[in-house]
Short mmCIF file of C-alpha atoms and ligand atoms in Angstrom, two decimals:
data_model
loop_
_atom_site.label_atom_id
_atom_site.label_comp_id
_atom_site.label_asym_id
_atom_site.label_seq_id
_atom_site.Cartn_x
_atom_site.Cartn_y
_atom_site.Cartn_z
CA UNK O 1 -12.48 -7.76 -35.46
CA UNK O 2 -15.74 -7.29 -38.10
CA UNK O 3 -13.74 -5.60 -41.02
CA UNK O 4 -15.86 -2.75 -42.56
CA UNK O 5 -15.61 -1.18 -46.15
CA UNK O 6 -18.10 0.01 -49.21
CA UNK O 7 -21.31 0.61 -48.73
CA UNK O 8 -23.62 0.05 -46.00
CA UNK O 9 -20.63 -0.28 -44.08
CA UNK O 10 -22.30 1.63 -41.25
CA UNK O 11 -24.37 -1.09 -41.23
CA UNK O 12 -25.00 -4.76 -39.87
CA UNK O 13 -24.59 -7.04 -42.55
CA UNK O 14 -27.21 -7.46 -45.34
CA UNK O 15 -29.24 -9.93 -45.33
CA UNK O 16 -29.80 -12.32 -48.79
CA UNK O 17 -33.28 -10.54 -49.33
CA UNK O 18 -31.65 -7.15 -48.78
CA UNK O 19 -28.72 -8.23 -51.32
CA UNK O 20 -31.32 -9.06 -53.94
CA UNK O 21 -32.81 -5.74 -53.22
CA UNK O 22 -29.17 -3.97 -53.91
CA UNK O 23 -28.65 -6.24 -56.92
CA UNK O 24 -32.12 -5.48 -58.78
CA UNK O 25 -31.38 -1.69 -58.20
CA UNK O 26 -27.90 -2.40 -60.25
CA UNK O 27 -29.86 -4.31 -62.74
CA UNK O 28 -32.20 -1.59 -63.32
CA UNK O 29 -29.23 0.75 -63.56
CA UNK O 30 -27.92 -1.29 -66.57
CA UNK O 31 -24.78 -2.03 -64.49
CA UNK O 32 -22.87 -5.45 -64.69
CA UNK O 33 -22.83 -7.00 -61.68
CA UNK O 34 -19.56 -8.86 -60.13
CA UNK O 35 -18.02 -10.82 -57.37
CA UNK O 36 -14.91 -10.63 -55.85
CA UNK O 37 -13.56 -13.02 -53.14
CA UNK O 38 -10.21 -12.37 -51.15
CA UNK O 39 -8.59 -13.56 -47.76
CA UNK O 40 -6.70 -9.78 -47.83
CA UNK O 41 -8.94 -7.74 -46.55
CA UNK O 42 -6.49 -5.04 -46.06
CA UNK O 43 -7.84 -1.61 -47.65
CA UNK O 44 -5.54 -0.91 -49.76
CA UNK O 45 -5.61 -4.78 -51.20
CA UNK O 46 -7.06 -3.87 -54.68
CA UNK O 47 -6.12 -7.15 -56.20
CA UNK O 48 -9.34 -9.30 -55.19
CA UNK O 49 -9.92 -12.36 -57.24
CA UNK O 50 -12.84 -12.68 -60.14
CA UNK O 51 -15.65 -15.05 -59.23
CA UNK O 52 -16.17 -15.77 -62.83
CA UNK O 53 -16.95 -12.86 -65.31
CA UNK O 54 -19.12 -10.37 -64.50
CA UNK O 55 -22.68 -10.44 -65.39
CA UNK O 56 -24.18 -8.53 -68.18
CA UNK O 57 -27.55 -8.68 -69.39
CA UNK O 58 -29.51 -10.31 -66.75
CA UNK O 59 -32.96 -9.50 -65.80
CA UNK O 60 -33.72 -11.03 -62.76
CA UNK O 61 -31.41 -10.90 -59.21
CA UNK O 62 -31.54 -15.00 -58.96
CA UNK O 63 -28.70 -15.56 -61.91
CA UNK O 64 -26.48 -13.51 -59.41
CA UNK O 65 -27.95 -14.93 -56.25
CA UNK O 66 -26.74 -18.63 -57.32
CA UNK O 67 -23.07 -17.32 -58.57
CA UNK O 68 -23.02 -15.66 -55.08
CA UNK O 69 -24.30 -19.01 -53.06
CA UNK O 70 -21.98 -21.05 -54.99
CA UNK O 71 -18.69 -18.63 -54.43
CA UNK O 72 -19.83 -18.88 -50.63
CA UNK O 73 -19.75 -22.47 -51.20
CA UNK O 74 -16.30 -22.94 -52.21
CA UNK O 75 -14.78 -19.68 -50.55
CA UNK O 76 -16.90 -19.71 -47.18
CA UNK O 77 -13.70 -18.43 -45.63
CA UNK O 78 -13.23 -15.37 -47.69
CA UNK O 79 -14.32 -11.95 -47.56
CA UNK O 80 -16.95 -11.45 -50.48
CA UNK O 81 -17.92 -8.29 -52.18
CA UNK O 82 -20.57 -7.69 -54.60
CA UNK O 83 -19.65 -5.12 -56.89
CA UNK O 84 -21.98 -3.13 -60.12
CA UNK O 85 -20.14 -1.48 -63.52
CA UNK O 86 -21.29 1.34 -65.12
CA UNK O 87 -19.76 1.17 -68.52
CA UNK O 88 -22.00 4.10 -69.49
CA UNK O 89 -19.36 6.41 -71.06
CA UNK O 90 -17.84 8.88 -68.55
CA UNK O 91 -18.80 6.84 -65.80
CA UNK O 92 -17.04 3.27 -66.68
CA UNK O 93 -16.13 2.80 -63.23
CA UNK O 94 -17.69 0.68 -59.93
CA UNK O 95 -21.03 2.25 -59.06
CA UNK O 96 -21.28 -0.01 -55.77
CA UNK O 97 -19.38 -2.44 -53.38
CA UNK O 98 -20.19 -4.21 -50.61
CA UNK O 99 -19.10 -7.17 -48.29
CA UNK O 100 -21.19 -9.73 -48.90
CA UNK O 101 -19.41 -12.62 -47.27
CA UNK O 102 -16.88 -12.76 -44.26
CA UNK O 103 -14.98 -15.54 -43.07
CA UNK O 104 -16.61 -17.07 -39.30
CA UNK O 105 -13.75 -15.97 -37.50
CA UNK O 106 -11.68 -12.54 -38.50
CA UNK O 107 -8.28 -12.00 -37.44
CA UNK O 108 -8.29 -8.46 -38.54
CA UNK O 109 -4.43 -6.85 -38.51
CA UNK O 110 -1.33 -6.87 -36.55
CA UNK O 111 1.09 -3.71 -36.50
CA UNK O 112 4.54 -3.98 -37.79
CA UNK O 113 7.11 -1.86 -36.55
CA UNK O 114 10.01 -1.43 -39.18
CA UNK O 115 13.28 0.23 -37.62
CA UNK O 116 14.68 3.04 -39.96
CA UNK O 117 17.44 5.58 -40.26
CA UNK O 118 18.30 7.00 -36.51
CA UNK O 119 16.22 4.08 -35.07
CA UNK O 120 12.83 6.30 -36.61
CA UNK O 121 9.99 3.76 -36.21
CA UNK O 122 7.74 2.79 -39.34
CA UNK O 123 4.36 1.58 -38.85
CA UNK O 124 2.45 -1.08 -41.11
CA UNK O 125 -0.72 -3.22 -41.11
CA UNK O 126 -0.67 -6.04 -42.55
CA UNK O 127 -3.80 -8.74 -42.66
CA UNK O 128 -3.18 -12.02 -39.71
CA UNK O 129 -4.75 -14.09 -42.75
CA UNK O 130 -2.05 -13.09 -45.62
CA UNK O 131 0.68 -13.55 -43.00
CA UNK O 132 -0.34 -16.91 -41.76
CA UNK O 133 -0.57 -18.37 -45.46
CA UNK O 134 2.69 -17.05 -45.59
CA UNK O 135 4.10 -18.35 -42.80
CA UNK O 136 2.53 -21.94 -44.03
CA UNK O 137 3.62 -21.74 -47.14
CA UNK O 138 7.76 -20.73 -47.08
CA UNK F 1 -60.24 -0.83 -33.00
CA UNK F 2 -57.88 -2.92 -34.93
CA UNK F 3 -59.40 -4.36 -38.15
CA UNK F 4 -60.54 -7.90 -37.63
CA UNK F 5 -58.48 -10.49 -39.51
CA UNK F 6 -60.71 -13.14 -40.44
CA UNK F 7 -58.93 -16.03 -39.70
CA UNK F 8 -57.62 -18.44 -42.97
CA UNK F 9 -60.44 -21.02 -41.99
CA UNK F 10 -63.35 -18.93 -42.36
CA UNK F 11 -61.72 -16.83 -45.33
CA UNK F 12 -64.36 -16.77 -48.30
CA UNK F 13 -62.42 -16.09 -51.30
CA UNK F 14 -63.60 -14.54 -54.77
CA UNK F 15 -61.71 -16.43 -57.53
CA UNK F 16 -63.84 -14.44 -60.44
CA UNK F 17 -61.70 -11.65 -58.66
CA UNK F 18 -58.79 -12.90 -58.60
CA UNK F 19 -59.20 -13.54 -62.05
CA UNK F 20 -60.17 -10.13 -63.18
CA UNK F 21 -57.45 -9.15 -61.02
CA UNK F 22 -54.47 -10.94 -62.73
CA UNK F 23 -56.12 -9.96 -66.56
CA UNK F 24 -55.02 -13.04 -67.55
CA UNK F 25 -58.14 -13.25 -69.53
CA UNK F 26 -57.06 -10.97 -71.44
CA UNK F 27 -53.81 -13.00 -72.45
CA UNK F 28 -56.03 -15.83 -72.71
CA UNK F 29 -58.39 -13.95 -75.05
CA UNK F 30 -55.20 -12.41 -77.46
CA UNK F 31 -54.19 -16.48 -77.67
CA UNK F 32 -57.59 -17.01 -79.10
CA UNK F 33 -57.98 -14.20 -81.18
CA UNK F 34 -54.10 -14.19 -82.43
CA UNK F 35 -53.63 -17.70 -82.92
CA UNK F 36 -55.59 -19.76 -85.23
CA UNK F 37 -56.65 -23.26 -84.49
CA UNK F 38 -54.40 -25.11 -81.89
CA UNK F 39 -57.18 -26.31 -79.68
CA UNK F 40 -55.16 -28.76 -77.07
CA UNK F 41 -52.51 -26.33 -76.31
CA UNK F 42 -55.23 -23.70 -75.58
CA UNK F 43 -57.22 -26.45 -73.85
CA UNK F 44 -54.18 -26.84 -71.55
CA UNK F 45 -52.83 -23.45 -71.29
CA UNK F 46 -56.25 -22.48 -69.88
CA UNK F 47 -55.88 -24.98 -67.35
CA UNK F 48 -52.44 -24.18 -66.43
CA UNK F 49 -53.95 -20.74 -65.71
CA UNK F 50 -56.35 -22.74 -63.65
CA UNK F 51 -53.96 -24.17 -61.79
CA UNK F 52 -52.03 -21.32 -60.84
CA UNK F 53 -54.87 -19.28 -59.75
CA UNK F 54 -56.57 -22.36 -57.40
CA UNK F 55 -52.84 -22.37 -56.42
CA UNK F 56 -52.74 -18.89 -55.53
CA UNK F 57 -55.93 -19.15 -53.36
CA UNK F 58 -54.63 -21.95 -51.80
CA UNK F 59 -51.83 -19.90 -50.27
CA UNK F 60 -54.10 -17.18 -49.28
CA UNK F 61 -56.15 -19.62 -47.33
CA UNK F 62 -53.04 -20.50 -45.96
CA UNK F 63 -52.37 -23.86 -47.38
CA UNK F 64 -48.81 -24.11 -48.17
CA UNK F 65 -47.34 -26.13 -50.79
CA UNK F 66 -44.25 -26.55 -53.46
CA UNK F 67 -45.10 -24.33 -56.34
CA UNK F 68 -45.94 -26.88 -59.36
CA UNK F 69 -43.30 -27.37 -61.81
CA UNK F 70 -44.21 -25.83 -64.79
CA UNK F 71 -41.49 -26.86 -66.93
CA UNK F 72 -42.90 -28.12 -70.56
CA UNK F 73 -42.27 -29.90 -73.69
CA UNK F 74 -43.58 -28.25 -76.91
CA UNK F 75 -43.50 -30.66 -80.21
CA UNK F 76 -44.65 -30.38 -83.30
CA UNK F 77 -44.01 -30.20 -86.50
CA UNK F 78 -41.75 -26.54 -88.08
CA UNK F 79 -43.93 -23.23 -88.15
CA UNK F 80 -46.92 -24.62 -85.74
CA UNK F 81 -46.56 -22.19 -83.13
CA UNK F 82 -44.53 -23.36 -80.56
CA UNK F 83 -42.31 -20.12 -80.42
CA UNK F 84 -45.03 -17.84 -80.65
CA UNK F 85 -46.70 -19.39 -77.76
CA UNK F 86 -43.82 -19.97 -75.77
CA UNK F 87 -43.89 -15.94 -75.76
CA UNK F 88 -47.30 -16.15 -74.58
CA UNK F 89 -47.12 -18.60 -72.04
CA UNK F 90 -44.78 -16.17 -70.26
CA UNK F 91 -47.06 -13.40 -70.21
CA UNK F 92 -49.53 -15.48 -68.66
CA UNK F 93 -47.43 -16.62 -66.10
CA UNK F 94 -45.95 -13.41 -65.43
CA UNK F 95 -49.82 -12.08 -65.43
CA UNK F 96 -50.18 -15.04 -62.83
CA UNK F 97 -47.32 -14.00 -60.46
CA UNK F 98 -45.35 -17.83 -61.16
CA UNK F 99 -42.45 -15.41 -62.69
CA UNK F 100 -41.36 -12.41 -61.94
CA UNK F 101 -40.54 -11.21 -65.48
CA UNK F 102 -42.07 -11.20 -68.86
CA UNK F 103 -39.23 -12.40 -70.81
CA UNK F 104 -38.30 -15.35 -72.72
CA UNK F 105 -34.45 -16.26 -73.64
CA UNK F 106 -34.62 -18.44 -76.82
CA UNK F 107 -31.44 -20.53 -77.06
CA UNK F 108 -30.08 -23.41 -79.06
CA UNK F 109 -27.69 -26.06 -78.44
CA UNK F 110 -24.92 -23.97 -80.00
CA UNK F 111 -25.69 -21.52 -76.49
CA UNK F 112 -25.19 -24.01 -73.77
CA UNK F 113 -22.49 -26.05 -75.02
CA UNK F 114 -18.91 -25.34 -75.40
CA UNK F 115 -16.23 -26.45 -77.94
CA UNK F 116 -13.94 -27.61 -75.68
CA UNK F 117 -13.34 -28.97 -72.11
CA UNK F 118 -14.58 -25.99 -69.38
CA UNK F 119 -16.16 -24.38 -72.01
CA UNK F 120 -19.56 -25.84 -71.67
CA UNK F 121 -20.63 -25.40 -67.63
CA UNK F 122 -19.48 -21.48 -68.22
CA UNK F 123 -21.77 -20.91 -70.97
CA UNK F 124 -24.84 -22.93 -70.04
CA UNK F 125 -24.70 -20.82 -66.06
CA UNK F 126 -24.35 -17.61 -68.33
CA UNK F 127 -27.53 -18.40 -69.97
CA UNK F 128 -29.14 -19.59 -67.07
CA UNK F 129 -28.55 -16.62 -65.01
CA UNK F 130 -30.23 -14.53 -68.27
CA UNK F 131 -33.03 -16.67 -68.63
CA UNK F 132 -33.76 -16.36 -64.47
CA UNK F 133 -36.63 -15.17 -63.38
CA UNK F 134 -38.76 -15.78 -66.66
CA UNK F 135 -38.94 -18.19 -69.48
CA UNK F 136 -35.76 -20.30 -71.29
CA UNK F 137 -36.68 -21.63 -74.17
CA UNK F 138 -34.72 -24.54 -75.87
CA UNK F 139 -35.17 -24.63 -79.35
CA UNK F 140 -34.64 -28.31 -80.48
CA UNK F 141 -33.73 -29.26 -77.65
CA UNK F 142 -32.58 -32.75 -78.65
CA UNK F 143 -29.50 -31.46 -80.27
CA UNK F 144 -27.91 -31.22 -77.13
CA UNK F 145 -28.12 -35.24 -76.85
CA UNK F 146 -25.68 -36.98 -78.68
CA UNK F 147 -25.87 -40.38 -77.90
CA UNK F 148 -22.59 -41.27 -80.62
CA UNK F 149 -20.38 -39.39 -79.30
CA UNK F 150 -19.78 -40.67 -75.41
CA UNK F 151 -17.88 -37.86 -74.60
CA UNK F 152 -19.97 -34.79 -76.38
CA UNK F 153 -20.27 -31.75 -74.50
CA UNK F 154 -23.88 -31.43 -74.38
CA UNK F 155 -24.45 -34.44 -71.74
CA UNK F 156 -22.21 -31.77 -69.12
CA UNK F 157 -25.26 -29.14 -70.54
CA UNK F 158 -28.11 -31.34 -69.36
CA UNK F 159 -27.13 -32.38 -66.49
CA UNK F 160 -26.70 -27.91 -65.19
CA UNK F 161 -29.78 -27.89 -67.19
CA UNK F 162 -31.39 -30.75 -64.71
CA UNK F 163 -30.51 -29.63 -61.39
CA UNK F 164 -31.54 -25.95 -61.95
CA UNK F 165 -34.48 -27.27 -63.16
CA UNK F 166 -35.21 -28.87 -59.95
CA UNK F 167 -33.58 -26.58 -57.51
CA UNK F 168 -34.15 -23.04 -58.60
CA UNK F 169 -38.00 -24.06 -59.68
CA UNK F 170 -39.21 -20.09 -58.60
CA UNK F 171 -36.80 -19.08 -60.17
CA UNK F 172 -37.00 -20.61 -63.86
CA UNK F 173 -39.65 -22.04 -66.02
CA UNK F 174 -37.66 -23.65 -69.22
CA UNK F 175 -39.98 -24.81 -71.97
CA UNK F 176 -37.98 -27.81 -74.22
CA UNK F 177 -39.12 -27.33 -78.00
CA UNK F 178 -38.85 -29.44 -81.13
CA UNK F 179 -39.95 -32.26 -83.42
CA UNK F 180 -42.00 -34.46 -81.77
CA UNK F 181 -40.29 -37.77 -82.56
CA UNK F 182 -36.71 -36.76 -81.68
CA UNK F 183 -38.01 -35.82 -78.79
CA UNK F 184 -39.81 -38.41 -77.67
CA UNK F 185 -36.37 -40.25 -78.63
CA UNK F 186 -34.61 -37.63 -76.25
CA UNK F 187 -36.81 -38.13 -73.52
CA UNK F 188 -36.49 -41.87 -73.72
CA UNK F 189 -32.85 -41.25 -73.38
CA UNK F 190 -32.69 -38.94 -70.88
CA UNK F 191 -35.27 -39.67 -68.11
CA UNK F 192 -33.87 -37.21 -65.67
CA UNK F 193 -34.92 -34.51 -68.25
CA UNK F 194 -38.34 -36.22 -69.24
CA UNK F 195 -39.58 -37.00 -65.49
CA UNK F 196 -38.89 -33.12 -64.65
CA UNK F 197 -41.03 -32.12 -67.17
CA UNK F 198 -44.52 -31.86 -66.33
CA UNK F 199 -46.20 -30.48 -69.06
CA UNK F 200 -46.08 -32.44 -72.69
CA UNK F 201 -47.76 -30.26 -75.20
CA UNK F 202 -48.25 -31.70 -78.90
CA UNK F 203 -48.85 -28.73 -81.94
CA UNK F 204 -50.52 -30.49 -84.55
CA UNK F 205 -50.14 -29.32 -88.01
CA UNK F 206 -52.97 -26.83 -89.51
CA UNK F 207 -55.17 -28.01 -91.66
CA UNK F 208 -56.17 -26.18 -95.02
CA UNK F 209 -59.31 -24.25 -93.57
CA UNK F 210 -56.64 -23.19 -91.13
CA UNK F 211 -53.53 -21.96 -92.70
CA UNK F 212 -56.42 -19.66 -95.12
CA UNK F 213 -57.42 -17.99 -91.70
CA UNK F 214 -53.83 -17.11 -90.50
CA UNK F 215 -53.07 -16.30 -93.63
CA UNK F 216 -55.76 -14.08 -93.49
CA UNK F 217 -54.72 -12.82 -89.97
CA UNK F 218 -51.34 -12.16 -91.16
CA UNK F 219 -52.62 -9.68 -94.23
CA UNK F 220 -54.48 -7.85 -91.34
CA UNK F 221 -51.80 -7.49 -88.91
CA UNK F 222 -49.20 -5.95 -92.74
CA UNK F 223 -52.30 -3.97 -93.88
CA UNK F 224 -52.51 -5.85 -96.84
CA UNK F 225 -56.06 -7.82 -98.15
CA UNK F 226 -56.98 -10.07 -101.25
CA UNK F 227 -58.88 -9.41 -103.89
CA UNK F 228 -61.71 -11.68 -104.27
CA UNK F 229 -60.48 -13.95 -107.04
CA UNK F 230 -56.78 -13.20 -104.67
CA UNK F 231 -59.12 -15.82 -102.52
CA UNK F 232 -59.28 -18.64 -103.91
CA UNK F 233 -56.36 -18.59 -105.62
CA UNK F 234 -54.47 -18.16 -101.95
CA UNK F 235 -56.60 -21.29 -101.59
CA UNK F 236 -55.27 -23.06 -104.56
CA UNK F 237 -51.94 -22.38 -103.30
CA UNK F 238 -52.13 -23.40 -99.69
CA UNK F 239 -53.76 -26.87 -101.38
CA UNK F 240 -50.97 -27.30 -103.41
CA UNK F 241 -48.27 -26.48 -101.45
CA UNK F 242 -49.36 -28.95 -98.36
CA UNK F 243 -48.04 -31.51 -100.62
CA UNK F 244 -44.57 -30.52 -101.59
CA UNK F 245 -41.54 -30.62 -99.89
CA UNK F 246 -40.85 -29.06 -96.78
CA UNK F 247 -43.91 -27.73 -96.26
CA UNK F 248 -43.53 -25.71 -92.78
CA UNK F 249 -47.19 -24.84 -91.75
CA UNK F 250 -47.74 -21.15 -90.82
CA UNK F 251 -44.34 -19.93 -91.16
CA UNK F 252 -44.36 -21.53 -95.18
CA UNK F 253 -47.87 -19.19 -95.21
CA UNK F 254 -45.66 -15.80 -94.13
CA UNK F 255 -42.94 -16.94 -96.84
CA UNK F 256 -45.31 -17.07 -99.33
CA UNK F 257 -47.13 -13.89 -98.11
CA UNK F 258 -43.94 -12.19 -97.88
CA UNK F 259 -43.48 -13.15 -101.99
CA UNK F 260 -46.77 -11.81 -102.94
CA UNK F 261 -45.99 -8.83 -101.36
CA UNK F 262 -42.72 -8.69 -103.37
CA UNK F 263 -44.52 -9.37 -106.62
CA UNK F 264 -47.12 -6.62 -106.01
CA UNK F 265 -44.29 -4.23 -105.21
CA UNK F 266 -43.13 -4.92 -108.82
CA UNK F 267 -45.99 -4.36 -110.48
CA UNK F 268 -46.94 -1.44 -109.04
CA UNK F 269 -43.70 -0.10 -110.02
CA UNK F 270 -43.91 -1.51 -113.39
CA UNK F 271 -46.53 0.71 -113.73
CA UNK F 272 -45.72 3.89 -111.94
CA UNK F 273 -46.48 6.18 -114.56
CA UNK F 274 -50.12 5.62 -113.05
CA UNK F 275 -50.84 7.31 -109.69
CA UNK F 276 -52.26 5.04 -107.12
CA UNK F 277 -53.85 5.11 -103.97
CA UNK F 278 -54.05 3.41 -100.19
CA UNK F 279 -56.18 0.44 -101.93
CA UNK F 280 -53.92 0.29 -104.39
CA UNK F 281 -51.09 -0.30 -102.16
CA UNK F 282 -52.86 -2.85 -99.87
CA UNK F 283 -54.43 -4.82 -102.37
CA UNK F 284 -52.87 -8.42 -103.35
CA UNK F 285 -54.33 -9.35 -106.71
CA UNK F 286 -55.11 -13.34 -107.64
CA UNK F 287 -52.38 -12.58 -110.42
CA UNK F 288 -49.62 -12.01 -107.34
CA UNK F 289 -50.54 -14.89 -106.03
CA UNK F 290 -50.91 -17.39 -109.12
CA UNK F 291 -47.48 -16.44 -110.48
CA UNK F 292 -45.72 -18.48 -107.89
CA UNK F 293 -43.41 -21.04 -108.75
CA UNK F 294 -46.19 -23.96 -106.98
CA UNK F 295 -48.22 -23.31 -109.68
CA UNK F 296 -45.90 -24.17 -112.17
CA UNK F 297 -45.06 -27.97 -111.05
N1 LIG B 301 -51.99 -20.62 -85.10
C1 LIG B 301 -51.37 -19.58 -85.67
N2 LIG B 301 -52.05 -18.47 -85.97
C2 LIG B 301 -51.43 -17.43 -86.52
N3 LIG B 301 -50.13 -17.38 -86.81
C3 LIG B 301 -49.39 -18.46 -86.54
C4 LIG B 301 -49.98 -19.62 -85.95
N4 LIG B 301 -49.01 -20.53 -85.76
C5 LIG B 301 -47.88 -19.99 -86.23
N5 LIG B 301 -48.10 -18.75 -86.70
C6 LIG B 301 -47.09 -17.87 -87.29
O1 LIG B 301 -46.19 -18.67 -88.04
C7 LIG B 301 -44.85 -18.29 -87.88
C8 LIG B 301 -44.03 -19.46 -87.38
O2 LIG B 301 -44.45 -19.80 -86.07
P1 LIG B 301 -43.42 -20.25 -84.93
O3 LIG B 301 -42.11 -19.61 -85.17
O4 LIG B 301 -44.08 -20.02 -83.64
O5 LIG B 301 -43.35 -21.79 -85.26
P2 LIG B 301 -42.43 -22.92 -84.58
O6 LIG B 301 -43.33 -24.04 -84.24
O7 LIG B 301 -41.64 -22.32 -83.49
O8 LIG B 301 -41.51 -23.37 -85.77
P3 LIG B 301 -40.05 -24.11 -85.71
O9 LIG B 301 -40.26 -25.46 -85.16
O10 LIG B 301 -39.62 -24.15 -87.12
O11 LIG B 301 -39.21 -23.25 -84.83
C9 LIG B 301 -44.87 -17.13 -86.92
O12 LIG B 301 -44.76 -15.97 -87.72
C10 LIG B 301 -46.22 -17.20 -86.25
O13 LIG B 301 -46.69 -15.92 -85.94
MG1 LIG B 302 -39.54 -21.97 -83.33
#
């Protein structure tokens, strides 16, 4: 299941020369440029971990295109996303996000049905990933 | 009817074009005309230049190769020039198409390496990632060497340092400054850096006939100019001061410029009951310049 979300969603994946592209529009934006890696790729999983800090004051796309080779290196079975900060005042929120890496396989979600009051179903998704590190882990 | 594509064999190209194409003449002509003296690092800029463009022609005739390294040393002695023409070097290679931006990111040991353990590999990628896509420049350089203390910081420094060098070579051009014997003591030390460096380039200090001309070129650029007897005293000066302690070529020239100006500022004050002019303003007298303390010794 190829998990979609940000931009260019709508969109096979981009390739590195198209990333650089997206990055040197940031730049030129004055927006900081970050990475994000997580093996949640649920939607509403907001907690993605830092790849380092996030890069102000670069010129050039290269500087983020090595950060992004070596996060693929050591998380090549995480989602990725590429994100750009506009800490212009009033703004000073995420001006883009995209997926930038995904792991080979994806296991996408599986439903959980939680039995309430008068036997009224719930519904849940919850990531095949999160649940299987779980079920290593405990 | 398509447009014929003459094949890369019987391609006839026009490398006074290409030339006038890139303006780097013109970079190469400001190098002249704003730096005085300095002969063998024009000598090999200009072939650099050369280099890149045959190298550029190459790849239109469709002869691939690896770009040339261009990483470089500069040495020489304080205030010969090697910052100021590190700032040139990467217009002309920006000019040239080997970058793809006309900056320079002028950093010192205290940059790359960290104070304690993790610190260092952070901070020298963080600089790296600025510097990509033009020029870093490492201002003595051979600070980040410390050969008596095994476990110093800056060895983790140099070896990032190294392997960008080699494997993001499009991406980077870093130009290693300093005095040319701890240098050559760094290089000796550290042969991964030294045999990745391709281009040594020696600044030799200015002679007296020299420092009078950028002297001169300084004035011009601060709308400033000497009197005539401001002449030779400026020559006096220069003459004398060669022989005293840290003497710093060109940059001990703006110091004492910048004192002249400070003692012409006075006087004119001292008399401001008298209304002056543009000349007056502009005009360094031999008096301004004789009252320095180098005269005195
Ligand atoms: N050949 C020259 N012609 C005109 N001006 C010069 C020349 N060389 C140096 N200068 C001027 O002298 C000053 C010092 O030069 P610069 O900073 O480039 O020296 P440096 O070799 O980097 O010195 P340091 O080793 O101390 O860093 C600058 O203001 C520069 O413009
Ligand atoms: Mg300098």
């Amino acid at each position: 299941m190829k998990i979609t979300q940000g931009q260019f969603s709508f969109l096979p994946d981009l390739t590195d020369a198209e990333i650089k592209l997206q990055v040197q529009y940031a730049l030129n934006n004055g927006w900081a440029v970050a990475l994000e890696f997580t093996n949640d790729p649920h939607p509403r999983n907001s907690y993605w971990a830092m790849w380092g800090h996030p890069m102000f004051d670069l010129a050039d796309p290269a500087g983020v295109m090595m950060e992004l080779d070596a996060c693929r290196k050591a998380h090549a079975d995480c989602y990725i996303r590429l994100l750009a900060f506009d800490n212009v005042k009033g703004w000073e929120s995420i001006r883009m996000s995209f997926i930038v890496n995904r792991p080979a396989q994806e296991f996408g979600f599986e439903l959980i049905r939680q039995e309430g009051e008068g036997r009224q179903i719930h519904y849940t998704l919850r990531s095949v990933t999160t649940a299987a590190i779980a079920a290593r882990q405990f | 009817m398509s447009e014929m594509i003459t094949a890369p064999e019987e391609m006839l190209i026009d490398l006074e074009e290409m030339y006038q194409h890139s303006c780097i003449g013109e970079t190469i002509a400001a190098l002249d005309r704003d730096m005085v003296g300095l002969v063998p690092v024009k000598t090999r800029i200009r072939e650099i230049a050369a280099l890149l463009l045959v190298e550029a022609a190459r790849r239109k005739l469709g002869l691939q190769a690896e770009p040339p390294s261009l990483h470089m040393s500069f040495t020489g002695n304080p205030g010969t020039g090697k910052t100021s023409v590190g700032q040139r070097i990467a217009d002309m290679l920006h000019r040239l198409g080997y970058i793809r931006r006309n900056h320079v990111v002028v950093v010192t040991r205290d940059d790359l390496v960290g104070q304690y353990i993790g610190h260092t590999a952070p901070k020298t990628k963080e600089i790296l990632k600025k510097a990509m896509g033009g020029v870093l420049f490492i201002d003595e350089a051979y600070y980040l060497y410390r050969p008596e203390n095994e476990r110093d910081y800056g060895q983790e420094a140099i070896e990032i340092l190294l392997q960008v060098m080699e494997d993001k070579r499009d991406d980077l051009v870093v130009v290693l400054a300093g005095y040319k014997d701890r240098m050559d003591t760094f290089f000796s030390s550290n042969p991964g850096m030294a045999s990745r460096v391709a281009h040594h380039i020696d600044f030799p200090d200015y002679n007296a006939g020299e420092l009078f001309e950028i002297a001169g070129l300084m004035l011009q650029k601060m709308h400033y100019h000497l009197a005539s007897e401001a002449e030779l005293a400026l020559r006096d000066y220069i003459a004398l001061r060669m022989q005293q302690p840290r003497f710093s070529n060109a940059r001990s020239i703006r110091n004492a410029l910048d004192r002249a100006r400070l003692r012409q500022a006075n006087r004119l004050f001292s008399q401001r009951a008298t209304k002056i002019d543009r000349h007056d303003v502009s005009l360094i007298t031999e008096s301004d310049i004789r009252a320095s303390r180098v005269f005195q010794a």
